[in-house]
PDB file of C-alpha atoms in Angstrom:
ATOM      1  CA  UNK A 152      48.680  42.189 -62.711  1.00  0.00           C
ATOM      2  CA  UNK A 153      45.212  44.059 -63.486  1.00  0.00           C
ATOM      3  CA  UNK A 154      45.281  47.096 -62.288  1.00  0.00           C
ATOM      4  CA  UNK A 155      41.926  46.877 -60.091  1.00  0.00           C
ATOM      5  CA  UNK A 156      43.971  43.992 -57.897  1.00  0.00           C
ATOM      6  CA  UNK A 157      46.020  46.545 -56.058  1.00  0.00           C
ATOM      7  CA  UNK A 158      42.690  48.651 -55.079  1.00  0.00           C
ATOM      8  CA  UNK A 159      40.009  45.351 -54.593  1.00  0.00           C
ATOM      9  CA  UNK A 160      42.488  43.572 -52.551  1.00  0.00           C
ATOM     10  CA  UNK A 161      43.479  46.009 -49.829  1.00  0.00           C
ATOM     11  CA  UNK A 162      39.586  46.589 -49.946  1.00  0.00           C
ATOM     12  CA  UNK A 163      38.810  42.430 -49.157  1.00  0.00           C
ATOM     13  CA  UNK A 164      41.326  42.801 -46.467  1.00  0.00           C
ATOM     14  CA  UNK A 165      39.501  45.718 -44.961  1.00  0.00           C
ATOM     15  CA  UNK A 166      35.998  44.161 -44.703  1.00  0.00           C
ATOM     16  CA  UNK A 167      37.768  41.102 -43.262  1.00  0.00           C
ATOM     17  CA  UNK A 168      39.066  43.366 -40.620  1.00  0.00           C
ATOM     18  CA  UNK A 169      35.690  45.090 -40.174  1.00  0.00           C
ATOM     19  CA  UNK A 170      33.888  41.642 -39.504  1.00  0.00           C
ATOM     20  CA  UNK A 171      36.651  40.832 -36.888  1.00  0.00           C
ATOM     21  CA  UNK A 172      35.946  44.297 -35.016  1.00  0.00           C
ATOM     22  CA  UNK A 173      31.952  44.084 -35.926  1.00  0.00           C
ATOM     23  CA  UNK A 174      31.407  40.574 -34.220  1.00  0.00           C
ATOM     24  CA  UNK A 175      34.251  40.498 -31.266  1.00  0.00           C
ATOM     25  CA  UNK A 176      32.651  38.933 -28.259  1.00  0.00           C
ATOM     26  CA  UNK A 177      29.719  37.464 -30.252  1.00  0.00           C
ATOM     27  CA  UNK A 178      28.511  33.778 -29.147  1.00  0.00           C
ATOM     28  CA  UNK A 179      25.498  31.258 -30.006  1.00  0.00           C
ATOM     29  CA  UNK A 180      23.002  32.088 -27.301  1.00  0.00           C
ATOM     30  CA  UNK A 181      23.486  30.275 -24.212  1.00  0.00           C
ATOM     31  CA  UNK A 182      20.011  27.698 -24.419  1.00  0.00           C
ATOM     32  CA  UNK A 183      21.524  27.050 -28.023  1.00  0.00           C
ATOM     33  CA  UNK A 184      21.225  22.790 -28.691  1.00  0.00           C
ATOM     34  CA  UNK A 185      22.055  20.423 -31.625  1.00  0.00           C
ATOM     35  CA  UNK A 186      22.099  16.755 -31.569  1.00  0.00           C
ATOM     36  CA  UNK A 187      24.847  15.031 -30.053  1.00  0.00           C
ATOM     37  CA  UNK A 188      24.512  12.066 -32.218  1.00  0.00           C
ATOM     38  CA  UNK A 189      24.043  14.386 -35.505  1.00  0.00           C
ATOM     39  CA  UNK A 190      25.903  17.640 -35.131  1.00  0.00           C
ATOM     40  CA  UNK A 191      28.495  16.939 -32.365  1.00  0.00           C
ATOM     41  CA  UNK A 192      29.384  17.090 -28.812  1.00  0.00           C
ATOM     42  CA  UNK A 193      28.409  19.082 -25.711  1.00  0.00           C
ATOM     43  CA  UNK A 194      32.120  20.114 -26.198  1.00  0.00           C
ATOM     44  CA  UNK A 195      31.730  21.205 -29.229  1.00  0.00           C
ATOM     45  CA  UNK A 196      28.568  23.622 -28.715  1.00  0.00           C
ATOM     46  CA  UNK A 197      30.025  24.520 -25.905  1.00  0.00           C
ATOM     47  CA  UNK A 198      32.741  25.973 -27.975  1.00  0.00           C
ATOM     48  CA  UNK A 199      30.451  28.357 -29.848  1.00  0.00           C
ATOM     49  CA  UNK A 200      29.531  29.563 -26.569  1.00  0.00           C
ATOM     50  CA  UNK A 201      32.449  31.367 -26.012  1.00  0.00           C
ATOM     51  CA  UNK A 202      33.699  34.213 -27.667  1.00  0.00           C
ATOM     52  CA  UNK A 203      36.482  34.839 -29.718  1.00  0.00           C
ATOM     53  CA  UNK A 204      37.747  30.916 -29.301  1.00  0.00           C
ATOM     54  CA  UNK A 205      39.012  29.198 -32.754  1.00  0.00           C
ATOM     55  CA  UNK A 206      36.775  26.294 -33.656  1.00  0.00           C
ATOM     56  CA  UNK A 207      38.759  24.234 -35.931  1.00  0.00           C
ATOM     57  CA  UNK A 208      38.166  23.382 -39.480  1.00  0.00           C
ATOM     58  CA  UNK A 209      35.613  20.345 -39.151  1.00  0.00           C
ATOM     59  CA  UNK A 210      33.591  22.380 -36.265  1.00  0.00           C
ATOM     60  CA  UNK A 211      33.261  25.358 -38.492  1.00  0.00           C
ATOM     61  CA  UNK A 212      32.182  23.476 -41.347  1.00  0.00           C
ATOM     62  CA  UNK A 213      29.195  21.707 -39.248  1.00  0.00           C
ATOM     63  CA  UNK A 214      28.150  24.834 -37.417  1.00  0.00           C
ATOM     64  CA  UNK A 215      27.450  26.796 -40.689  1.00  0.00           C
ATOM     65  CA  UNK A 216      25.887  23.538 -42.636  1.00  0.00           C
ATOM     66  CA  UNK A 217      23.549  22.847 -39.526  1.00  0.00           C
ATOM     67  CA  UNK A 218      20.316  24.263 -40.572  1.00  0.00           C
ATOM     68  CA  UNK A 219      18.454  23.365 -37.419  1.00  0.00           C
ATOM     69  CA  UNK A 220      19.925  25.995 -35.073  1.00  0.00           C
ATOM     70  CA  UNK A 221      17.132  27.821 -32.716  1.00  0.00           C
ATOM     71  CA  UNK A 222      18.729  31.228 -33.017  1.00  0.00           C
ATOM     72  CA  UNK A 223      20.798  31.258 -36.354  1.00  0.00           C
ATOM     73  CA  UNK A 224      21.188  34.716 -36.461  1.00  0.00           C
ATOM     74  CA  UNK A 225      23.431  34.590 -33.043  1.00  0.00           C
ATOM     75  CA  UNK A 226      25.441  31.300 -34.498  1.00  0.00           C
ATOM     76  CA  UNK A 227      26.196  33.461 -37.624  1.00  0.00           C
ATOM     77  CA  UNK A 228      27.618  36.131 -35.437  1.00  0.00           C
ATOM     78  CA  UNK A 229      29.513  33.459 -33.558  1.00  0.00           C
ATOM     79  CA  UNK A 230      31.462  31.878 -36.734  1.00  0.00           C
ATOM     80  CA  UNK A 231      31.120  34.794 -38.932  1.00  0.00           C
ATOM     81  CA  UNK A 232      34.595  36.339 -38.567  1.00  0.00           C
ATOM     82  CA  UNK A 233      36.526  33.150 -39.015  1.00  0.00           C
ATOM     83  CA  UNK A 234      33.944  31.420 -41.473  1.00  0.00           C
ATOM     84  CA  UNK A 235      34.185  34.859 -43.584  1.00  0.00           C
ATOM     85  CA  UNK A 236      38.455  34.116 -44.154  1.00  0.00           C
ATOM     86  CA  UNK A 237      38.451  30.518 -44.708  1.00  0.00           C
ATOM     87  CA  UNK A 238      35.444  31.518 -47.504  1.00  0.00           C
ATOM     88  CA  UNK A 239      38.258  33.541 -48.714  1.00  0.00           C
ATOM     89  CA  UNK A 240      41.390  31.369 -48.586  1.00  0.00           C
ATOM     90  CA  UNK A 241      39.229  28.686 -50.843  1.00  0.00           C
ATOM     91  CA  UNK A 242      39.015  26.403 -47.280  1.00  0.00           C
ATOM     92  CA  UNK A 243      35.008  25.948 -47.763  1.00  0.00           C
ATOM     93  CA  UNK A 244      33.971  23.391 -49.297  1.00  0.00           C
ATOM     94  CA  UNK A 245      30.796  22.243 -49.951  1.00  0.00           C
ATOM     95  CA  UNK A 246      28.896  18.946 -52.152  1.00  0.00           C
ATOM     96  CA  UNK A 247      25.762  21.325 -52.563  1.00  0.00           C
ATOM     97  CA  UNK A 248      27.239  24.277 -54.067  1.00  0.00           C
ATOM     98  CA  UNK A 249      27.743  27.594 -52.795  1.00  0.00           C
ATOM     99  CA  UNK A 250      24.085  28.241 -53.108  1.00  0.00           C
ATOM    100  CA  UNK A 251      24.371  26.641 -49.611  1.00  0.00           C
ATOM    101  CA  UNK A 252      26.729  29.058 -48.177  1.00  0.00           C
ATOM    102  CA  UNK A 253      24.682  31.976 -49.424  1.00  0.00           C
ATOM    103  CA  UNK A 254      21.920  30.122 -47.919  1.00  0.00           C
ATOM    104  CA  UNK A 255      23.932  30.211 -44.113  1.00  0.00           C
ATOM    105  CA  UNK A 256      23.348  34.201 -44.809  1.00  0.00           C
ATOM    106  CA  UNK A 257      20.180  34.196 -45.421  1.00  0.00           C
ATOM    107  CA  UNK A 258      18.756  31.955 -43.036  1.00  0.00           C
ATOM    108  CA  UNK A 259      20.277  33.732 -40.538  1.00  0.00           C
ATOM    109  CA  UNK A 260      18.210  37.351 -41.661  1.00  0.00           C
ATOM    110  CA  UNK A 261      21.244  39.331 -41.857  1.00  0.00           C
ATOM    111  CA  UNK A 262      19.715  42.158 -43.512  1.00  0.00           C
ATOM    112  CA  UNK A 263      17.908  42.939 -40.502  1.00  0.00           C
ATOM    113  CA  UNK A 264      20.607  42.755 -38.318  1.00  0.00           C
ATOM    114  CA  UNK A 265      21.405  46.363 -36.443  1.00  0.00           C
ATOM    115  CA  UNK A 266      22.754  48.906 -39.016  1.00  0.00           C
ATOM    116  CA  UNK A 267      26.446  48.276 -38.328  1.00  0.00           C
ATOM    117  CA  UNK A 268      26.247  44.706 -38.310  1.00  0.00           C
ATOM    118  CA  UNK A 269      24.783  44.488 -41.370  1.00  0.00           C
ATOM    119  CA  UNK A 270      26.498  46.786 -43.031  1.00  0.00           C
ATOM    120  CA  UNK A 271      29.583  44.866 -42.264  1.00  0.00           C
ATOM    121  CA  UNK A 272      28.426  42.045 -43.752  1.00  0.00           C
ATOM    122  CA  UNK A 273      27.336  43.814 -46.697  1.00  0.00           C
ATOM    123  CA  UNK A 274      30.765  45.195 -47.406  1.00  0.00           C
ATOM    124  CA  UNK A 275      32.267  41.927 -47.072  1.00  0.00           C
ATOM    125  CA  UNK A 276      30.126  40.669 -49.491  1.00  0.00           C
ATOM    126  CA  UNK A 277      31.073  43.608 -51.583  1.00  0.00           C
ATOM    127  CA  UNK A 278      34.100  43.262 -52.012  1.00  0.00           C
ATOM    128  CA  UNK A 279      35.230  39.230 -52.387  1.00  0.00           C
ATOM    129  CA  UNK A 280      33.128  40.132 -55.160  1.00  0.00           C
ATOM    130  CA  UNK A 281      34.894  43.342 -56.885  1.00  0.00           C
ATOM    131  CA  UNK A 282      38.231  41.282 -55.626  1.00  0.00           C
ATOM    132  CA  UNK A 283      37.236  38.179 -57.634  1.00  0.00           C
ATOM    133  CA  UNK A 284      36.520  39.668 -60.796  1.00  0.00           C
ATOM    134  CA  UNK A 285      39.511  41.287 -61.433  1.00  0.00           C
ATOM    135  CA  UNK A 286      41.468  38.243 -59.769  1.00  0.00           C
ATOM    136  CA  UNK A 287      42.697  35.825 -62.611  1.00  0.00           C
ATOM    137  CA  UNK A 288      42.562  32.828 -60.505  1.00  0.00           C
ATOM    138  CA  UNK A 289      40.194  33.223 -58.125  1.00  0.00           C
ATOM    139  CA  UNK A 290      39.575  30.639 -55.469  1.00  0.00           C
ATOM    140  CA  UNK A 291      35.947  30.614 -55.833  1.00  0.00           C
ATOM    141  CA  UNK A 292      34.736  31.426 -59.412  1.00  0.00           C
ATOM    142  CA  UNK A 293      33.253  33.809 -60.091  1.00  0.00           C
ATOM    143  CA  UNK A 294      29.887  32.233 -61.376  1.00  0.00           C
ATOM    144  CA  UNK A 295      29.880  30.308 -58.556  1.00  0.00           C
ATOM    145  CA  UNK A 296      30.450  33.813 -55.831  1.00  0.00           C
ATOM    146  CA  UNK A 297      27.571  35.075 -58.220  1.00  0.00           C
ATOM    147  CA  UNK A 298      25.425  32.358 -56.463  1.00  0.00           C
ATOM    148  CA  UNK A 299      26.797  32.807 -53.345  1.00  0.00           C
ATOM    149  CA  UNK A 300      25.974  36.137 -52.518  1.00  0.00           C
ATOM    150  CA  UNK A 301      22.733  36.136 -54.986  1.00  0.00           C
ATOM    151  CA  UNK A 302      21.306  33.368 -52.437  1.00  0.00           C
ATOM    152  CA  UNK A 303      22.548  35.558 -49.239  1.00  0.00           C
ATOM    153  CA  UNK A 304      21.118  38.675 -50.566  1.00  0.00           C
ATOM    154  CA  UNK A 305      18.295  37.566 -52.520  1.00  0.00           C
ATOM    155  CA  UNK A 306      19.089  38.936 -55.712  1.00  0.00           C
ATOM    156  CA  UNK A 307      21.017  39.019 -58.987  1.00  0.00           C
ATOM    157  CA  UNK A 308      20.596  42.845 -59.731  1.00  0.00           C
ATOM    158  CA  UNK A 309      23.987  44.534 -57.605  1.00  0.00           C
ATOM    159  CA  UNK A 310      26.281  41.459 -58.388  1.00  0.00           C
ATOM    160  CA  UNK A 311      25.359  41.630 -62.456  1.00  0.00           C
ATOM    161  CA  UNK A 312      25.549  45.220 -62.265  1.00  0.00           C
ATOM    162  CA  UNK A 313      29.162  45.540 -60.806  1.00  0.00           C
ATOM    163  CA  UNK A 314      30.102  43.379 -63.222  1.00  0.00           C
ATOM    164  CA  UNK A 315      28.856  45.450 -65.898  1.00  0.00           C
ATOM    165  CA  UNK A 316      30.375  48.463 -65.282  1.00  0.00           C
ATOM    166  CA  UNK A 317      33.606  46.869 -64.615  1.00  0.00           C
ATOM    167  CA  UNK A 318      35.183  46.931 -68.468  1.00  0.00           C
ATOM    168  CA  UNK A 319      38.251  44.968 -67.697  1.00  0.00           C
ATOM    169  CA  UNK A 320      39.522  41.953 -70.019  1.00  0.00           C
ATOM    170  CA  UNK A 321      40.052  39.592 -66.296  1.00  0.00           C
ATOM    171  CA  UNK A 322      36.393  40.136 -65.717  1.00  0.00           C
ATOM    172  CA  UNK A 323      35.467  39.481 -69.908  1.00  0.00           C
ATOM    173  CA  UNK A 324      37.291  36.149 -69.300  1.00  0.00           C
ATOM    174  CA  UNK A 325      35.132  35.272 -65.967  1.00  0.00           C
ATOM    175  CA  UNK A 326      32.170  36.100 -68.315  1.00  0.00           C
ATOM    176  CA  UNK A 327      32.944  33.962 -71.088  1.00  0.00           C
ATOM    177  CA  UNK A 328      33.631  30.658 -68.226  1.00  0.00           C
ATOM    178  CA  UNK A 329      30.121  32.023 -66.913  1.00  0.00           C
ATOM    179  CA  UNK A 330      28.132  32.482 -69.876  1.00  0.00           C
ATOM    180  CA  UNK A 331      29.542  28.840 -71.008  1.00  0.00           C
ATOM    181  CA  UNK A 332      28.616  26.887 -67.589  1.00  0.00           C
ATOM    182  CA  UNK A 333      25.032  28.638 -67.673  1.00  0.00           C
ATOM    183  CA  UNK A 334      24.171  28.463 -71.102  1.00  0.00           C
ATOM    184  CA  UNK A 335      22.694  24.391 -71.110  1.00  0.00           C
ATOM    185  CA  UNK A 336      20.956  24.983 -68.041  1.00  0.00           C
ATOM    186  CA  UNK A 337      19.777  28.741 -69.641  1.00  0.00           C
ATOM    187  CA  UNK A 338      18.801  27.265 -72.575  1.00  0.00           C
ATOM    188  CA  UNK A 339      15.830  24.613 -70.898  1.00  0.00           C
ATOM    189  CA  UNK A 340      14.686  27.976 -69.164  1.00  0.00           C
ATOM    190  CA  UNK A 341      16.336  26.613 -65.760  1.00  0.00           C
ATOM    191  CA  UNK A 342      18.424  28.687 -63.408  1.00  0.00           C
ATOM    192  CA  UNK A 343      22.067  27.073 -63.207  1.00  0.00           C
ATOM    193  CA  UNK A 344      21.699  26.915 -59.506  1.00  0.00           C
ATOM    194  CA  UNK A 345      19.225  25.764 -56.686  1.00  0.00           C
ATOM    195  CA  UNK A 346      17.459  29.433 -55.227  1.00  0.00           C
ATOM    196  CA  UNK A 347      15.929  29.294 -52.160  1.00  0.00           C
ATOM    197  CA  UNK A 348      13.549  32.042 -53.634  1.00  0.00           C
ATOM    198  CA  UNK A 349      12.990  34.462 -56.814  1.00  0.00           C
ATOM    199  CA  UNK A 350      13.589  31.792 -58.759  1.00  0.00           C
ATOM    200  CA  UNK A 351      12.048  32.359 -61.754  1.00  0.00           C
ATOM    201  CA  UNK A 352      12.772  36.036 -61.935  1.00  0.00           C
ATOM    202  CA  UNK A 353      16.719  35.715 -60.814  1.00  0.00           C
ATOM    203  CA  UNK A 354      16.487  33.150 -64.371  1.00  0.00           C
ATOM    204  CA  UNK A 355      14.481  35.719 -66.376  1.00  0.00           C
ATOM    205  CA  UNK A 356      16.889  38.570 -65.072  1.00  0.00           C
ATOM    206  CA  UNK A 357      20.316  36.296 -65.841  1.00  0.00           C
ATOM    207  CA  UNK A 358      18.894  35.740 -69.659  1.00  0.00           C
ATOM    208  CA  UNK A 359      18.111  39.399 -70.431  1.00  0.00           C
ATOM    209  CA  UNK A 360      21.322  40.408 -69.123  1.00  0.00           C
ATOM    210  CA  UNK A 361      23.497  37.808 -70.857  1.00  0.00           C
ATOM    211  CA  UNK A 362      21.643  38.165 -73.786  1.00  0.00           C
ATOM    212  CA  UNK A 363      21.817  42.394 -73.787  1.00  0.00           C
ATOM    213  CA  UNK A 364      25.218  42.653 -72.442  1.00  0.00           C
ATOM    214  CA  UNK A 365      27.391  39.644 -72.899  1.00  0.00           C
ATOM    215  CA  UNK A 366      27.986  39.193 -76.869  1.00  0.00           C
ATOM    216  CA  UNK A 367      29.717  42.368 -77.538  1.00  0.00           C
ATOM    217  CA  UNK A 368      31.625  42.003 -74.854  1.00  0.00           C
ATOM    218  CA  UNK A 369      32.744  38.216 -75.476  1.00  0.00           C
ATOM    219  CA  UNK A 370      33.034  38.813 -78.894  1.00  0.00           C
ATOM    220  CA  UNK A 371      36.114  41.679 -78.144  1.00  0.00           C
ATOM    221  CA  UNK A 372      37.464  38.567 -75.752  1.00  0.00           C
ATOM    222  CA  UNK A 373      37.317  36.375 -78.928  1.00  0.00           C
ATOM    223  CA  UNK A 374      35.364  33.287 -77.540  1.00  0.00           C
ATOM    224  CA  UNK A 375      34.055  30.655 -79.914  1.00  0.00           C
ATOM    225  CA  UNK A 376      31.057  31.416 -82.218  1.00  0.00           C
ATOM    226  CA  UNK A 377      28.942  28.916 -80.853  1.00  0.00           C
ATOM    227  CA  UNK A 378      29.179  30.486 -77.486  1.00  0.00           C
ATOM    228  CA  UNK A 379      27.894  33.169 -79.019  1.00  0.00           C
ATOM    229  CA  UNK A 380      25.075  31.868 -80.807  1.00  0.00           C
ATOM    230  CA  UNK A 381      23.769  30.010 -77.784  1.00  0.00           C
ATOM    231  CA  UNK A 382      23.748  33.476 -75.598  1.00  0.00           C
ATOM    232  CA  UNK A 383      21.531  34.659 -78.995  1.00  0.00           C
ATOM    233  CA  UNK A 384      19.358  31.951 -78.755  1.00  0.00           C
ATOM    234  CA  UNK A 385      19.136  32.916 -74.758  1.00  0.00           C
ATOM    235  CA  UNK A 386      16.348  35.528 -76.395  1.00  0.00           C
ATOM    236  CA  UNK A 387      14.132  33.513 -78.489  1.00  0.00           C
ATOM    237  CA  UNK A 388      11.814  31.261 -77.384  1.00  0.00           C
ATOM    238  CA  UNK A 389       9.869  27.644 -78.257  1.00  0.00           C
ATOM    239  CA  UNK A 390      10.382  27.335 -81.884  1.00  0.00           C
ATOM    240  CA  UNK A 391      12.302  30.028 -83.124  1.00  0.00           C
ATOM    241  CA  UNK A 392      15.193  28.742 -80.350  1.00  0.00           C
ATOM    242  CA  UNK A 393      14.641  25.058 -80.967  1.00  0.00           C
ATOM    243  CA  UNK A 394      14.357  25.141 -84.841  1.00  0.00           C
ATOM    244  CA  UNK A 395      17.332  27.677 -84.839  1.00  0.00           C
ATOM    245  CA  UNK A 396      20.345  26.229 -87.340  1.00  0.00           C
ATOM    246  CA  UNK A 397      22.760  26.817 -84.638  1.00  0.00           C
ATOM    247  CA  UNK A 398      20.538  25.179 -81.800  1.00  0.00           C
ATOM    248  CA  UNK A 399      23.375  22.847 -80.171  1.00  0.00           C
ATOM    249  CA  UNK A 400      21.030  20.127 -79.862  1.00  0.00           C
ATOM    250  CA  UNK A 401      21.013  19.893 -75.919  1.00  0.00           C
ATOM    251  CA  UNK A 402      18.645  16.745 -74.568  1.00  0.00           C
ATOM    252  CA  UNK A 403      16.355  17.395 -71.595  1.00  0.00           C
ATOM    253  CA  UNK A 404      14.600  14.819 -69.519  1.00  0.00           C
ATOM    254  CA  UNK A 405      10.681  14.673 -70.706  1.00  0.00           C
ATOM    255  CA  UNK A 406      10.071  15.939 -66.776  1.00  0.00           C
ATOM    256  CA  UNK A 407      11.101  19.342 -67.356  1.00  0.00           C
ATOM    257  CA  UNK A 408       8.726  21.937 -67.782  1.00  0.00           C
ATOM    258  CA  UNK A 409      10.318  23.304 -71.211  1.00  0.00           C
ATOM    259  CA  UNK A 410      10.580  19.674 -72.773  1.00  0.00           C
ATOM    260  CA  UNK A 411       6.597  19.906 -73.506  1.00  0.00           C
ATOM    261  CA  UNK A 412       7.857  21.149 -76.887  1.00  0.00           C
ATOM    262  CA  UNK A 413      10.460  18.877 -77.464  1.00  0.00           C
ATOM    263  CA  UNK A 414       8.756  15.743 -76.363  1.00  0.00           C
ATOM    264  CA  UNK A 415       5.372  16.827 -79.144  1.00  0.00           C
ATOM    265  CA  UNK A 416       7.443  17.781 -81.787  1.00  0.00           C
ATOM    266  CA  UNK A 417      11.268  16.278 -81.401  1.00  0.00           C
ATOM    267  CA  UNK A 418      10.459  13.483 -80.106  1.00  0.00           C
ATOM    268  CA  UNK A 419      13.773  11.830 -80.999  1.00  0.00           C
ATOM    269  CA  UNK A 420      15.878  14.223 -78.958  1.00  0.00           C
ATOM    270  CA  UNK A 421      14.177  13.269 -76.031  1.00  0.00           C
ATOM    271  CA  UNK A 422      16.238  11.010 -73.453  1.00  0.00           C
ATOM    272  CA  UNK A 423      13.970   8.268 -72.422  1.00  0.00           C
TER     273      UNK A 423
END
């Protein structure tokens, strides 16, 4: 077992317990409405108007996807407890990526929730993350928490630096499964993920950190060379990356903004 896991996990279970105790008695506000034919039934909202009731699985899963809620913030509350542990037990699932389930955050302005509230949430947050980097198997991974709570908070910077400091050989593995489902999307000057905002600077900020601290570290872990060499080609750009020996020869639609190149110069590598 890694020897974080005994520490991170009695930590997880903590915050879990602080959301329970944070949002007891919390409901939707009572003029809340969603459409019957859309969302669900009078039954069903009326569900979220009182407190501290189980919704089952299906309920929960449209009451945090509904974006069109008048007072988000109080539906958050409402689910938050309950939505927070099945995001833990791996019982949230979503077509859209989990850049939609940060999204449920931050829609719902959680950082400006009162102090203890937020705080709560913040600590939850926290630690699924410290917990899932030094879990082996984690139920959501890890690149795909990063997005998670990047989307909720509104930035990269915390997350990657946790991760950072955390020299551990469970976390180098998460890295090297990270750095490999980034590094196509990376490598067309994309972000992997859909942001709601910062978009440009959470991609800049991803590439200089992969790029500064990633190879030593992955090449201790021993991943393939070609991993590596696509993280070093992370820091040059237009010609020096494209004309690069050890460019993997990745094919962009012509509609992307970093295809100009490609489409002048290579125009054979272009997909049509």
């Amino acid at each position: 077992m890694n020897p974080d896991q005994p520490r991170a996990r009695p930590r997880l279970d903590a915050a879990l317990r602080g959301l329970a105790v944070t949002f007891r008695g919390m409901t939707a506000h009572p003029d809340e409405f969603n459409c019957e034919c859309h969302w669900g039934s009078a039954e069903d909202l009326a569900r979220l108007k009182v407190a501290d009731v189980e919704l089952d699985l299906d309920l929960l899963h449209r009451t945090w996807q509904a974006t069109d809620w008048s007072d988000k913030a109080s539906v958050l509350r409402r689910i938050l407890p309950q939505f927070a542990s099945a995001l833990v037990s791996g019982l949230i699932e979503t077509p859209f990526g989990m850049e939609s389930v940060g999204l449920s955050f931050a829609r719902a302005s959680w950082q400006e929730w009162p102090a203890e509230q937020a705080a709560a949430v913040e600590e939850f947050l926290n630690a699924w993350w410290a917990y899932a980097l030094t879990d082996p198997d984690p139920v959501v991974p890890v690149h795909d928490l990063l997005v998670l709570n990047a989307e909720a908070t509104g930035t990269l910077s915390p997350w990657l630096a946790t991760w950072e400091a955390l020299s551990d050989p469970v976390a180098d593995r998460h890295l090297a499964a990270a750095a490999d489902h980034w590094e196509y999307e990376l490598l067309g000057d994309q972000l992997p993920w859909s942001a709601w905002e910062n978009e440009e600077d959470m991609r800049a900020e991803l590439t200089s950190w992969l790029v500064r601290h990633a190879p030593a570290r992955l090449r201790a872990h021993g991943v393939p060379e070609d991993l590596l060499h696509r993280i070093r080609l992370l820091g040059l750009t237009g010609p020096d990356r494209w004309d690069d020996p050890h460019w993997p020869g990745h094919r962009y639609c012509p509609t992307e903004p970093h295809d100009a190149f490609l489409a002048g110069s290579r125009a054979g590598a272009v997909v049509p």
